[in-house]
Short mmCIF file of C-alpha atoms and ligand atoms in Angstrom, two decimals:
data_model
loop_
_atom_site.label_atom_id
_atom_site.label_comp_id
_atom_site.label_asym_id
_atom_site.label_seq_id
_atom_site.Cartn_x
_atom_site.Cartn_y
_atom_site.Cartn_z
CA UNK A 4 -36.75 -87.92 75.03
CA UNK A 5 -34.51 -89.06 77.48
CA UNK A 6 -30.57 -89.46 77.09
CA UNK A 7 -29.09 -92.18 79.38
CA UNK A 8 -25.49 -92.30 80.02
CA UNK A 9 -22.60 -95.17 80.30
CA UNK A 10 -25.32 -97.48 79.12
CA UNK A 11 -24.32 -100.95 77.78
CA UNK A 12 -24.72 -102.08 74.06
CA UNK A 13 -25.15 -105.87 74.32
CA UNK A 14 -28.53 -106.01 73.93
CA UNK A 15 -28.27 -103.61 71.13
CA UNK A 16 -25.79 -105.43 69.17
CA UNK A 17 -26.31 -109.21 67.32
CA UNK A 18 -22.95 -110.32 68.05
CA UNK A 19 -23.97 -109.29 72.11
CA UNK A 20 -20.17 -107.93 72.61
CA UNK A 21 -20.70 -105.93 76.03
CA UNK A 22 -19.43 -102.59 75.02
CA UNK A 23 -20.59 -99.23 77.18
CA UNK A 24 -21.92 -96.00 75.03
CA UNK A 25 -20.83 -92.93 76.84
CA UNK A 26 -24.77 -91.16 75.82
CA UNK A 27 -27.35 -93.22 74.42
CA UNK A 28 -30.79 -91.67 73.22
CA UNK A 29 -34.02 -93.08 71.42
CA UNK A 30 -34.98 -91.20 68.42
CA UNK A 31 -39.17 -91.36 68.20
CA UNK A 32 -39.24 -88.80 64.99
CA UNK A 33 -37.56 -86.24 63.08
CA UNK A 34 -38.62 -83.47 66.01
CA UNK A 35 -36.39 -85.12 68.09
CA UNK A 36 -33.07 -85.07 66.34
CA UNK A 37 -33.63 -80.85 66.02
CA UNK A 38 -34.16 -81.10 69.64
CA UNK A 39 -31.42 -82.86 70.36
CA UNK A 40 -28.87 -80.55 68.44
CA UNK A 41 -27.73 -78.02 70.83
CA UNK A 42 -27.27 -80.82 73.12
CA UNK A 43 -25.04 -82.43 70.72
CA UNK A 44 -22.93 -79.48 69.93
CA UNK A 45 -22.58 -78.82 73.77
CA UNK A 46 -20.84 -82.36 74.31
CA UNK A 47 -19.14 -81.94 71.06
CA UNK A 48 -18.77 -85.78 70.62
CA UNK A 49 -18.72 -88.16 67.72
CA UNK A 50 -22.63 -89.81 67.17
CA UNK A 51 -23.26 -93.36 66.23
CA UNK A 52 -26.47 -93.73 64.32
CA UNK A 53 -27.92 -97.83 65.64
CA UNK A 54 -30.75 -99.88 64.19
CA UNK A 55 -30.88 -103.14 65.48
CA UNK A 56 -26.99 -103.41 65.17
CA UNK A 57 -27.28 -106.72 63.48
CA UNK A 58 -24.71 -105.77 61.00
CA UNK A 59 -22.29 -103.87 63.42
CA UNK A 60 -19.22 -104.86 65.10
CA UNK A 61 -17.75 -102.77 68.31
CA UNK A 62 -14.20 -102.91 68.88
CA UNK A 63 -14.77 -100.78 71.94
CA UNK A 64 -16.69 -98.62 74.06
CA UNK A 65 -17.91 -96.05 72.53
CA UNK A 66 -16.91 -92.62 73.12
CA UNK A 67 -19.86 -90.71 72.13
CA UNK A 68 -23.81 -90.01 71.18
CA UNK A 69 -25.81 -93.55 70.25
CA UNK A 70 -28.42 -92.04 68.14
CA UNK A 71 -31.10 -95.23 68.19
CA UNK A 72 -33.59 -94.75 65.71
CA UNK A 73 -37.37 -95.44 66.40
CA UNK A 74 -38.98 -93.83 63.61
CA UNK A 75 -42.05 -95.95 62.96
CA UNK A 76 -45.00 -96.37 60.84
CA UNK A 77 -46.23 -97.79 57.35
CA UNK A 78 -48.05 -95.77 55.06
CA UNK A 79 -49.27 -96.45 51.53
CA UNK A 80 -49.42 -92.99 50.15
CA UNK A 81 -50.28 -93.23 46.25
CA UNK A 82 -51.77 -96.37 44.28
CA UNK A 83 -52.58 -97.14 40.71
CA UNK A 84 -53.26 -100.24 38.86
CA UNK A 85 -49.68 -101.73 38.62
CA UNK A 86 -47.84 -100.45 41.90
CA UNK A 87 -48.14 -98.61 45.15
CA UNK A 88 -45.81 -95.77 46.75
CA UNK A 89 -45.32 -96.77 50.58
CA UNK A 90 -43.63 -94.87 53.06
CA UNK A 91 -41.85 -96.85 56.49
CA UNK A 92 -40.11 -95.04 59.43
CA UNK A 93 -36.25 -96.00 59.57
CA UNK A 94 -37.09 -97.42 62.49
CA UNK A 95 -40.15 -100.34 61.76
CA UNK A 96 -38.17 -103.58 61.54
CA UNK A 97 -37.19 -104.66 58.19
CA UNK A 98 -39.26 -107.85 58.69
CA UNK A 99 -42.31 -106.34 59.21
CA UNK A 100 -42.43 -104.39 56.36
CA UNK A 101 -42.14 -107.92 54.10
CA UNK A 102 -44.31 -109.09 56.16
CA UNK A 103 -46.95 -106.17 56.06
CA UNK A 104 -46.22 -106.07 52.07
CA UNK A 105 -46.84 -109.90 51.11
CA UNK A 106 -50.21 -110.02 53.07
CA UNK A 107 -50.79 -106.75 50.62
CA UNK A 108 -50.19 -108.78 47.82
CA UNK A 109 -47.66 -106.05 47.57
CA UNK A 110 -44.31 -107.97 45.23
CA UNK A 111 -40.91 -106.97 44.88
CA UNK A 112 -39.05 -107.65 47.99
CA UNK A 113 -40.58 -111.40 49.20
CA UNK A 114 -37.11 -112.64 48.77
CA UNK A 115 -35.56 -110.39 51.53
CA UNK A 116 -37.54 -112.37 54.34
CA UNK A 117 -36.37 -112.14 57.61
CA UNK A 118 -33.26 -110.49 56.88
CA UNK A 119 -33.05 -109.01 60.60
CA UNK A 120 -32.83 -105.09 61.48
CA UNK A 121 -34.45 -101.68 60.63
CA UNK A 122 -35.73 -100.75 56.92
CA UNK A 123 -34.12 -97.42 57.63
CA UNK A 124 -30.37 -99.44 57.53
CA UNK A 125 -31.64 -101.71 54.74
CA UNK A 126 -30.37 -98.35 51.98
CA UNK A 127 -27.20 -98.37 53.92
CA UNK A 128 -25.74 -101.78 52.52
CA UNK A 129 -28.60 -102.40 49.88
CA UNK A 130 -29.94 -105.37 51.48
CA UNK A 131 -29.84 -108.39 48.89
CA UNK A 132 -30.75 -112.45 49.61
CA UNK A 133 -31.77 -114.84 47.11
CA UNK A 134 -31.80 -112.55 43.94
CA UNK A 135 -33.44 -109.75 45.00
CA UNK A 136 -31.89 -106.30 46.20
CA UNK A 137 -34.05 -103.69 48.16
CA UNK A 138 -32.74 -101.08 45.44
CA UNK A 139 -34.98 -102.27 43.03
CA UNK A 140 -38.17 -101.44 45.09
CA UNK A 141 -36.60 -98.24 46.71
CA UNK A 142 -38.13 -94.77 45.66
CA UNK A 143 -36.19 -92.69 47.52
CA UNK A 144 -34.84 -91.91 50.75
CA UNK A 145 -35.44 -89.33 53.18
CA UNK A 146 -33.26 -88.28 56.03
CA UNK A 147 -31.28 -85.44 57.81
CA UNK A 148 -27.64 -84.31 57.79
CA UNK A 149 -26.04 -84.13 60.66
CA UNK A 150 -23.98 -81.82 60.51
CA UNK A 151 -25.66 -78.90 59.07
CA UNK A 152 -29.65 -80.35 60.29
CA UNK A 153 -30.95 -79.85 56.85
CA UNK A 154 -33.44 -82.31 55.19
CA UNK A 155 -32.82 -84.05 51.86
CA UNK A 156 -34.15 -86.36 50.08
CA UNK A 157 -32.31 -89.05 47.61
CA UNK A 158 -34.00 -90.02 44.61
CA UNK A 159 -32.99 -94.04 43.76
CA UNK A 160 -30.34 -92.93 41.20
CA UNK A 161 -28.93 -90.54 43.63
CA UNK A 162 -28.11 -93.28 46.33
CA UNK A 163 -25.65 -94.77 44.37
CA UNK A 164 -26.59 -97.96 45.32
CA UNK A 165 -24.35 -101.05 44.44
CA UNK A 166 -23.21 -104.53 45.98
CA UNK A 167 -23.71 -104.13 49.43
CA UNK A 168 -22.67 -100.77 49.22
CA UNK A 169 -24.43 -97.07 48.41
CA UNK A 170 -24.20 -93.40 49.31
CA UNK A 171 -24.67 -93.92 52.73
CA UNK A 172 -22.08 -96.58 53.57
CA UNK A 173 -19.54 -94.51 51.53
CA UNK A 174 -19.63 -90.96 51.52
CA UNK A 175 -22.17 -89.80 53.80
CA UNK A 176 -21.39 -92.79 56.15
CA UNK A 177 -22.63 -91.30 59.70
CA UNK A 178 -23.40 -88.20 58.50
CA UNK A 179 -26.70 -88.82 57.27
CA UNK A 180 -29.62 -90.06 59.72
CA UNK A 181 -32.26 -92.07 57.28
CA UNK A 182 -35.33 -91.30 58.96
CA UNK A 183 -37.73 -92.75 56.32
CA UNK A 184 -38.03 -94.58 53.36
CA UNK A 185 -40.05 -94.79 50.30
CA UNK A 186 -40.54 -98.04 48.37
CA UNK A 187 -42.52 -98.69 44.79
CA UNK A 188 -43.73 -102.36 45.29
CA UNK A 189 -45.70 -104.21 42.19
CA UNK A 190 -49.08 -105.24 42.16
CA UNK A 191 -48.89 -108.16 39.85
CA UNK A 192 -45.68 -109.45 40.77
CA UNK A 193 -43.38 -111.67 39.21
CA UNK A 194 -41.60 -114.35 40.87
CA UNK A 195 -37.97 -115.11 41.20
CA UNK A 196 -37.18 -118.84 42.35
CA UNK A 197 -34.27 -119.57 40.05
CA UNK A 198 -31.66 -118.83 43.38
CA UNK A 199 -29.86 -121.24 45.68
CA UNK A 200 -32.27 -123.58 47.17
CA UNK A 201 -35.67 -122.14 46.81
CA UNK A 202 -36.93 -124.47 44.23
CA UNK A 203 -36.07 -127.71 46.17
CA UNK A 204 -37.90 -126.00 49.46
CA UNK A 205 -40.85 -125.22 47.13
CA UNK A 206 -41.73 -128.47 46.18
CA UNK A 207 -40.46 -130.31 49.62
CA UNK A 208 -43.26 -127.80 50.63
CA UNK A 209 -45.69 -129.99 47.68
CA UNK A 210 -46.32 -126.27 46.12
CA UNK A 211 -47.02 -126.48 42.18
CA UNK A 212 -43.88 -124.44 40.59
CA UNK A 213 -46.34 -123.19 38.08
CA UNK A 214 -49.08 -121.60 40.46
CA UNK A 215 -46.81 -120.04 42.93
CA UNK A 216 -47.49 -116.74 45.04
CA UNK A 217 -45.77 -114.30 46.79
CA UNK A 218 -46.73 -116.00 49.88
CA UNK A 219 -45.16 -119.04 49.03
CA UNK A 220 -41.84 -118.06 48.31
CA UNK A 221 -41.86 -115.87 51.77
CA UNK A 222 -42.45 -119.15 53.28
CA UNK A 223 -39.63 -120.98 51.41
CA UNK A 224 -37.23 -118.70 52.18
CA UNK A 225 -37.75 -118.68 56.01
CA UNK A 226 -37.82 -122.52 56.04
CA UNK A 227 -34.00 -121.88 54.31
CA UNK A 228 -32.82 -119.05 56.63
CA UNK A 229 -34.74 -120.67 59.65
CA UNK A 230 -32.41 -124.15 59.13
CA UNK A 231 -29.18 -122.70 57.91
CA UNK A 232 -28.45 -119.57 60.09
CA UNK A 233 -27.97 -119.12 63.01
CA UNK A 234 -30.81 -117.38 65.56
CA UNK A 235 -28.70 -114.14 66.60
CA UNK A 236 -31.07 -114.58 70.03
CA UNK A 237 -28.96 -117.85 70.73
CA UNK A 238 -25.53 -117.67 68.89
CA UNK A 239 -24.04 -114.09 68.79
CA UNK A 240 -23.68 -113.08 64.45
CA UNK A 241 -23.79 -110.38 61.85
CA UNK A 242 -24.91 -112.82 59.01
CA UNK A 243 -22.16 -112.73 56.34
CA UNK A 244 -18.82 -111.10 58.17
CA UNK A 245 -17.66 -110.81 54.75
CA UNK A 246 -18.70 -109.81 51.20
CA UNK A 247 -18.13 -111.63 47.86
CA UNK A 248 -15.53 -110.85 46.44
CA UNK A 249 -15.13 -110.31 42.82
CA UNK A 250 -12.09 -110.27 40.40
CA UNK A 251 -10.85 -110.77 37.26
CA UNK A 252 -12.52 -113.69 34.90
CA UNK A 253 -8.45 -114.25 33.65
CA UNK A 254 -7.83 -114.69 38.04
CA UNK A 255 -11.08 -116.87 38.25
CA UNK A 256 -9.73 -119.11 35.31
CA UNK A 257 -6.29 -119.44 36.75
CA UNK A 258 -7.65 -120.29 39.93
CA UNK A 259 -10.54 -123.06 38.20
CA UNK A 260 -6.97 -124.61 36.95
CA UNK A 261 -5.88 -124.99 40.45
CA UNK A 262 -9.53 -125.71 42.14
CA UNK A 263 -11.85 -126.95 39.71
CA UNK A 264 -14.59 -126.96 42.15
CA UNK A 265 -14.49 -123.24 42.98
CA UNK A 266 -17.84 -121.50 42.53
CA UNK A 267 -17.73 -118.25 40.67
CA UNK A 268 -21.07 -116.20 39.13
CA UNK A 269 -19.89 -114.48 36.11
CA UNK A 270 -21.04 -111.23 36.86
CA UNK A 271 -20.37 -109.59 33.50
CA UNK A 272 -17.41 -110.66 30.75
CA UNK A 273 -14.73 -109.31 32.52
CA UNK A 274 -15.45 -109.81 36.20
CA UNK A 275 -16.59 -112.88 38.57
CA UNK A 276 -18.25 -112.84 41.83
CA UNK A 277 -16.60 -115.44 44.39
CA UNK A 278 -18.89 -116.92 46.99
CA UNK A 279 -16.40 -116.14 50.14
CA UNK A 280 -17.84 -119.08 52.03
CA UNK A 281 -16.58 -121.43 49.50
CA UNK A 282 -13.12 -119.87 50.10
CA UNK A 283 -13.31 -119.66 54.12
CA UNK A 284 -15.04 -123.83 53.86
CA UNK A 285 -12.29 -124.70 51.81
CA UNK A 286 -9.10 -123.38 53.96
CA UNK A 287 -10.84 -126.05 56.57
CA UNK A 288 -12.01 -123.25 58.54
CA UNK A 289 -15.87 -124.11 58.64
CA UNK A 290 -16.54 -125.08 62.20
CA UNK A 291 -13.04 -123.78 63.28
CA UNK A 292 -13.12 -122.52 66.79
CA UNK A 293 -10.61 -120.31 68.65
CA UNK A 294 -11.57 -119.64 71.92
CA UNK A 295 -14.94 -117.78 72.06
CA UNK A 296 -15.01 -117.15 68.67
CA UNK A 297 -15.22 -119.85 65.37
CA UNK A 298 -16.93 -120.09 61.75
CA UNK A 299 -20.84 -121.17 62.17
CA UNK A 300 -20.85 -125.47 61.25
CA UNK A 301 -23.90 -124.86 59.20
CA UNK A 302 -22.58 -121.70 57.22
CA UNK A 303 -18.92 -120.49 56.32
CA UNK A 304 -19.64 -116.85 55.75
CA UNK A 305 -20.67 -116.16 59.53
CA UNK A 306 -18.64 -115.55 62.49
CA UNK A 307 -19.89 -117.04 65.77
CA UNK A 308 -19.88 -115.32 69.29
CA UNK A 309 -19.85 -118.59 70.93
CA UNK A 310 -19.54 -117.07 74.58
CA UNK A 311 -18.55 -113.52 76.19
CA UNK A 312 -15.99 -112.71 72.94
CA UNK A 313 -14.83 -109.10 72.90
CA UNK A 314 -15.25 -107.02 69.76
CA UNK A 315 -11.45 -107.33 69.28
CA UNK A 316 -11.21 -110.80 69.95
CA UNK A 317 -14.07 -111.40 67.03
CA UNK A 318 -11.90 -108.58 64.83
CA UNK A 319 -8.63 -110.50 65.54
CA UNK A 320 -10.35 -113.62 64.34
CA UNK A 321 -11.59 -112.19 61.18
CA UNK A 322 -8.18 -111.12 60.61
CA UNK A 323 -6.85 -114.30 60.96
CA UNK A 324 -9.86 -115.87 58.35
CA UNK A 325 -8.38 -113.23 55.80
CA UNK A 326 -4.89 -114.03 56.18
CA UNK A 327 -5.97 -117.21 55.38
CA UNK A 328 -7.60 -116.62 51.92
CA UNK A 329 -5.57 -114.24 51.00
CA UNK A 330 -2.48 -116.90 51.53
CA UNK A 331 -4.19 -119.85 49.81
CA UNK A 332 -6.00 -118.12 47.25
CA UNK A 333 -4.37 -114.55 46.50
CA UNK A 334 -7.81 -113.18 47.14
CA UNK A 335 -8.47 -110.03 49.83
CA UNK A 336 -11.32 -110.80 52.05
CA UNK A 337 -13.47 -107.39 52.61
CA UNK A 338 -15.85 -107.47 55.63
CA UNK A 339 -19.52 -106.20 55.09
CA UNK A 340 -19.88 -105.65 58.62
CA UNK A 341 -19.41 -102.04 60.29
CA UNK A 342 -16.03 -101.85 62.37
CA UNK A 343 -16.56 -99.28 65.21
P1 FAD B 423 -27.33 -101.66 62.20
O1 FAD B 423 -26.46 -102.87 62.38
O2 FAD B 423 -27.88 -101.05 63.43
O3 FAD B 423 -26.52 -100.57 61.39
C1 FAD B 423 -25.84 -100.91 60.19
C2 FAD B 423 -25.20 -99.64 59.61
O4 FAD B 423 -26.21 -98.73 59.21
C3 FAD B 423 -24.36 -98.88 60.64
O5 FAD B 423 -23.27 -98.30 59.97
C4 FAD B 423 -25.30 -97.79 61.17
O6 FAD B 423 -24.63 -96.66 61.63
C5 FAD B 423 -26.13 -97.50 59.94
N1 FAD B 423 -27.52 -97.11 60.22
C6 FAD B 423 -28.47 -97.84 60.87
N2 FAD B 423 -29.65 -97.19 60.85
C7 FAD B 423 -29.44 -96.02 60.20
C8 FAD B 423 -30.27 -94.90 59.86
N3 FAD B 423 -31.57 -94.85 60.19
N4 FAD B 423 -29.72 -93.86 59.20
C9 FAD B 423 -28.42 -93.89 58.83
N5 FAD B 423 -27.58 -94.89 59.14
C10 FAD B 423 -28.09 -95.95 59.81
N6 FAD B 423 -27.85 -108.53 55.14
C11 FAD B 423 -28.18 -108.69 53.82
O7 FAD B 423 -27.94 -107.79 53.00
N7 FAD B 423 -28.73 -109.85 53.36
C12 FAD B 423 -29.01 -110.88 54.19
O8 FAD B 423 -29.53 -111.90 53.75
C13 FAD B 423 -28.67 -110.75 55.58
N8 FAD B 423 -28.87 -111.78 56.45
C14 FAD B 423 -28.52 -111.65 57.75
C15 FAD B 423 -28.73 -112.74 58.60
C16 FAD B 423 -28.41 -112.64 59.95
C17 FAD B 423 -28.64 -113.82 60.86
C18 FAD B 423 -27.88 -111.43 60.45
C19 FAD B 423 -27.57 -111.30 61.93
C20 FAD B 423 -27.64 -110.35 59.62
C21 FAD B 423 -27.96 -110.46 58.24
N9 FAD B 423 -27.74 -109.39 57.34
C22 FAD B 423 -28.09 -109.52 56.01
C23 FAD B 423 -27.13 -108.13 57.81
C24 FAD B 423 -28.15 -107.13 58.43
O9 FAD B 423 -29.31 -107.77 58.82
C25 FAD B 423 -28.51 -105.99 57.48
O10 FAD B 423 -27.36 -105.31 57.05
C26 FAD B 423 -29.48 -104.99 58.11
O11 FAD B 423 -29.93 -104.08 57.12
C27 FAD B 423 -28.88 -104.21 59.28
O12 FAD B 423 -29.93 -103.50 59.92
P2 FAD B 423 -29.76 -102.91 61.38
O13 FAD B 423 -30.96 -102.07 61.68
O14 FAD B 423 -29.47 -104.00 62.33
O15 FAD B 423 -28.50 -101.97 61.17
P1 NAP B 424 -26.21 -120.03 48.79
O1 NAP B 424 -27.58 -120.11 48.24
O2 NAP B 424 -25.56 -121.22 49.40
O3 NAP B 424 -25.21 -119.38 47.72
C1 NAP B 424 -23.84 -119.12 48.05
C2 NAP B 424 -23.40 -117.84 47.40
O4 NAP B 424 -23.52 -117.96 46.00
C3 NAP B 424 -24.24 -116.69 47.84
O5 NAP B 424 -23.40 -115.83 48.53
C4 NAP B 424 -24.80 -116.07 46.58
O6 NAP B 424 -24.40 -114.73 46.37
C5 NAP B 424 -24.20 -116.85 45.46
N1 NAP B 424 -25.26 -117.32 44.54
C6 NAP B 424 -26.06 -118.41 44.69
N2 NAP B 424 -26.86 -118.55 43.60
C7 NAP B 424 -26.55 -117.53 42.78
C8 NAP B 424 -27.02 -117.13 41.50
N3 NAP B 424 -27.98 -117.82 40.86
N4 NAP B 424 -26.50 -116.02 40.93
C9 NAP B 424 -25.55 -115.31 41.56
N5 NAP B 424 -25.05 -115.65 42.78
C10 NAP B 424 -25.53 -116.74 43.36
O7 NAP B 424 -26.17 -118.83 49.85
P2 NAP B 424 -26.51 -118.75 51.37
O8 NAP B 424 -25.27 -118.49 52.07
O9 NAP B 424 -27.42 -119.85 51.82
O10 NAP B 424 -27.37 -117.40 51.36
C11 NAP B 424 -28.58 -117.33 50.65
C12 NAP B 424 -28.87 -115.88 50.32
O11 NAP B 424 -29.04 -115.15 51.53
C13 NAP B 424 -27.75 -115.19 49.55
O12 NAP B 424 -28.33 -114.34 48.59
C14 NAP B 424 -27.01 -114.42 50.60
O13 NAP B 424 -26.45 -113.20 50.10
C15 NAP B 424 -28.12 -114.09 51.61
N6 NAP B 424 -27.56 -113.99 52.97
C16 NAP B 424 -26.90 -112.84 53.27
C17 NAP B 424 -26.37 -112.65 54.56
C18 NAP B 424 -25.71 -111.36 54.91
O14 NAP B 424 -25.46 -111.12 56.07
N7 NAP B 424 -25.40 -110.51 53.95
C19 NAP B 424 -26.49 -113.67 55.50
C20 NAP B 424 -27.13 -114.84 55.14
C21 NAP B 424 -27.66 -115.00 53.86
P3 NAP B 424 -25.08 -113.42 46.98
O15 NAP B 424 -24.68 -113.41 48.42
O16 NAP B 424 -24.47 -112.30 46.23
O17 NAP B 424 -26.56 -113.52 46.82
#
């Protein structure tokens, strides 16, 4: 284990913002992070746990310990007749694990194909694309506090997982390092192709809606990603800057009056989810460029690096997306992505 020092981030971030880490060190397994305590303590500094920061923003260097985690492996450690009990390293990427899963005829999380990064960050925001969300499939989840180097693990209930948010992007937000994961996937797996486009890509793909696999909605929903978003390789992004907001059903009504197409989900009687790239498309902002930075042509909901945009120019952009909303359509923007 080797720590480097005044190392670079961009190729450690998706939106490739060229920010320097004062320490940066690889994290191979959970021996390594006791190893690496007294050297922490020594440099007393703040630490930055990073997956494949495709879901982070940096404002600015960073002034401390980049903890990048490298846990691997996938393990299938109890079976019976309906499900299986499989345990990943934080650090196998996300995609492999759907990947490794829907050759196993292994169901539950098909629908959260390549959604880039770790599987030990998808807990953090509870992954969810296309009407599935990893909470559903997750066990429990393993990790290490760092502040007091104990072990713990969280039982599903205990991660307090919601929208895009649980335990670990609230309260124990960079205090907890996820080193592995546990997932119950479903051997005889239903199927869930009611969302967005799927259906349409199904049968452009001349599959039979009534003999479909788990295989073949993988493949839909890579088709969909693959022509809609943007390749973070090529075009700097976080996916989605910001969430979906939700409010009031008296709010969405009021606001129907005004913009009869607005697209709202009713979540439950009382309260409706907004799709925020309805919102950001119509303020005329999709395709808006300002300088470096603009909203993706293809997609409303994702900020574009278009060149060598700082974190702050990207966060002063955002800003002025918000300002936006909030002006035309009394409705606060909040941003999924991490601000450091
Ligand atoms: P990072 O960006 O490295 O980290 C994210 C947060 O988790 C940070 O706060 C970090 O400190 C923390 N963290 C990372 N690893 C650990 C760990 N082991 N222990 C504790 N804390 C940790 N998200 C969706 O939900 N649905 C989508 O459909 C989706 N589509 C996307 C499409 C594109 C093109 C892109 C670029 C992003 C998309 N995202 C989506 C966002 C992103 O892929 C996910 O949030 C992903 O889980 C982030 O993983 P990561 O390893 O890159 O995390
Ligand atoms: P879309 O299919 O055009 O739908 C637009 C929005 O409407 C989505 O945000 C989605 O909400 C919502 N929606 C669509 N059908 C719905 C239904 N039947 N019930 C409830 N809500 C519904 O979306 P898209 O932009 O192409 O994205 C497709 C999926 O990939 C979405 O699930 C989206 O969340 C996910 N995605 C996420 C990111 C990210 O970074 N977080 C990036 C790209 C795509 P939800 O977002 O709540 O699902």
């Amino acid at each position: 284990m080797k720590v480097l020092e005044n190392i670079s981030l961009k190729n450690h971030n998706t939106f490739a913002v060229n920010v320097n880490a004062k320490y940066y060190v690889e994290i191979n397994d959970e021996k390594s992070i006791l190893e690496l305590k007294d050297f922490i303590q020594t440099i007393n500094s703040k630490i930055l746990l990073l997956g494949h920061g495709s879901n982070i923003l940096f404002t600015g260097d960073f002034d401390g310990i980049v903890l990048s985690i490298k846990i691997h492996g996938i393990k299938v450690i109890e079976e019976n007749d309906d499900s299986a009990l499989i345990e990943v390293g934080a650090g196998e990427k996300w995609d492999d694990f759907v990947s490794f899963a829907v050759n196993s005829n292994l169901g539950g999380i098909e629908n959260l194909s390549l959604i880039p990064g770790t599987t030990g960050a998808a807990p953090i925001q509870n992954i969810g694309a296309y009407g599935q969300e990893v909470k559903d499939t997750i066990h429990s989840v393993k990790g290490i506090f760092l502040d007091t180097y104990e072990k713990q693990i969280f039982s599903n209930s205990e991660c307090n997982f919601s929208y895009r948010n649980s335990l670990f992007k609230s309260i124990l937000k960079n205090n907890f390092l996820i080193t592995r994961v546990f997932f119950r996937l479903k051997k005889n797996p239903g199927i869930t192709t009611s969302y967005g486009s799927i259906e349409k890509q199904l049968k452009d793909m001349g599959k039979n809606l009534n003999k479909l696999n788990i295989s073949d909605l993988r493949e839909s929903i890579i088709k969909i990603r693959e022509s809609k978003l943007p390749d973070p390789a090529k075009l700097g992004n976080v996916g989605s800057f910001f969430k979906n907001p939700s409010i009031s059903m008296e709010k969405f009504l009021q606001l129907k009056e005004k913009y009869p197409g607005i697209i709202g989900f009713e979540a439950d009687d009382k309260t409706v989810k907004l799709s925020a790239g309805w919102l950001i498309e119509n303020c005329g902002l999709k395709g808006f460029k300002a300088g470096n930075v603009g909203i993706y042509e293809k997609q409303a909901l994702v900020i574009i690096n278009y060149g060598e945009a700082s974190g702050k120019e990207i966060f002063d952009f955002s800003k002025l997306v918000k300002e936006k909303i909030l002006n035309k359509f009394d409705v606060l923007l909040q941003e999924e992505v991490n601000i450091h």
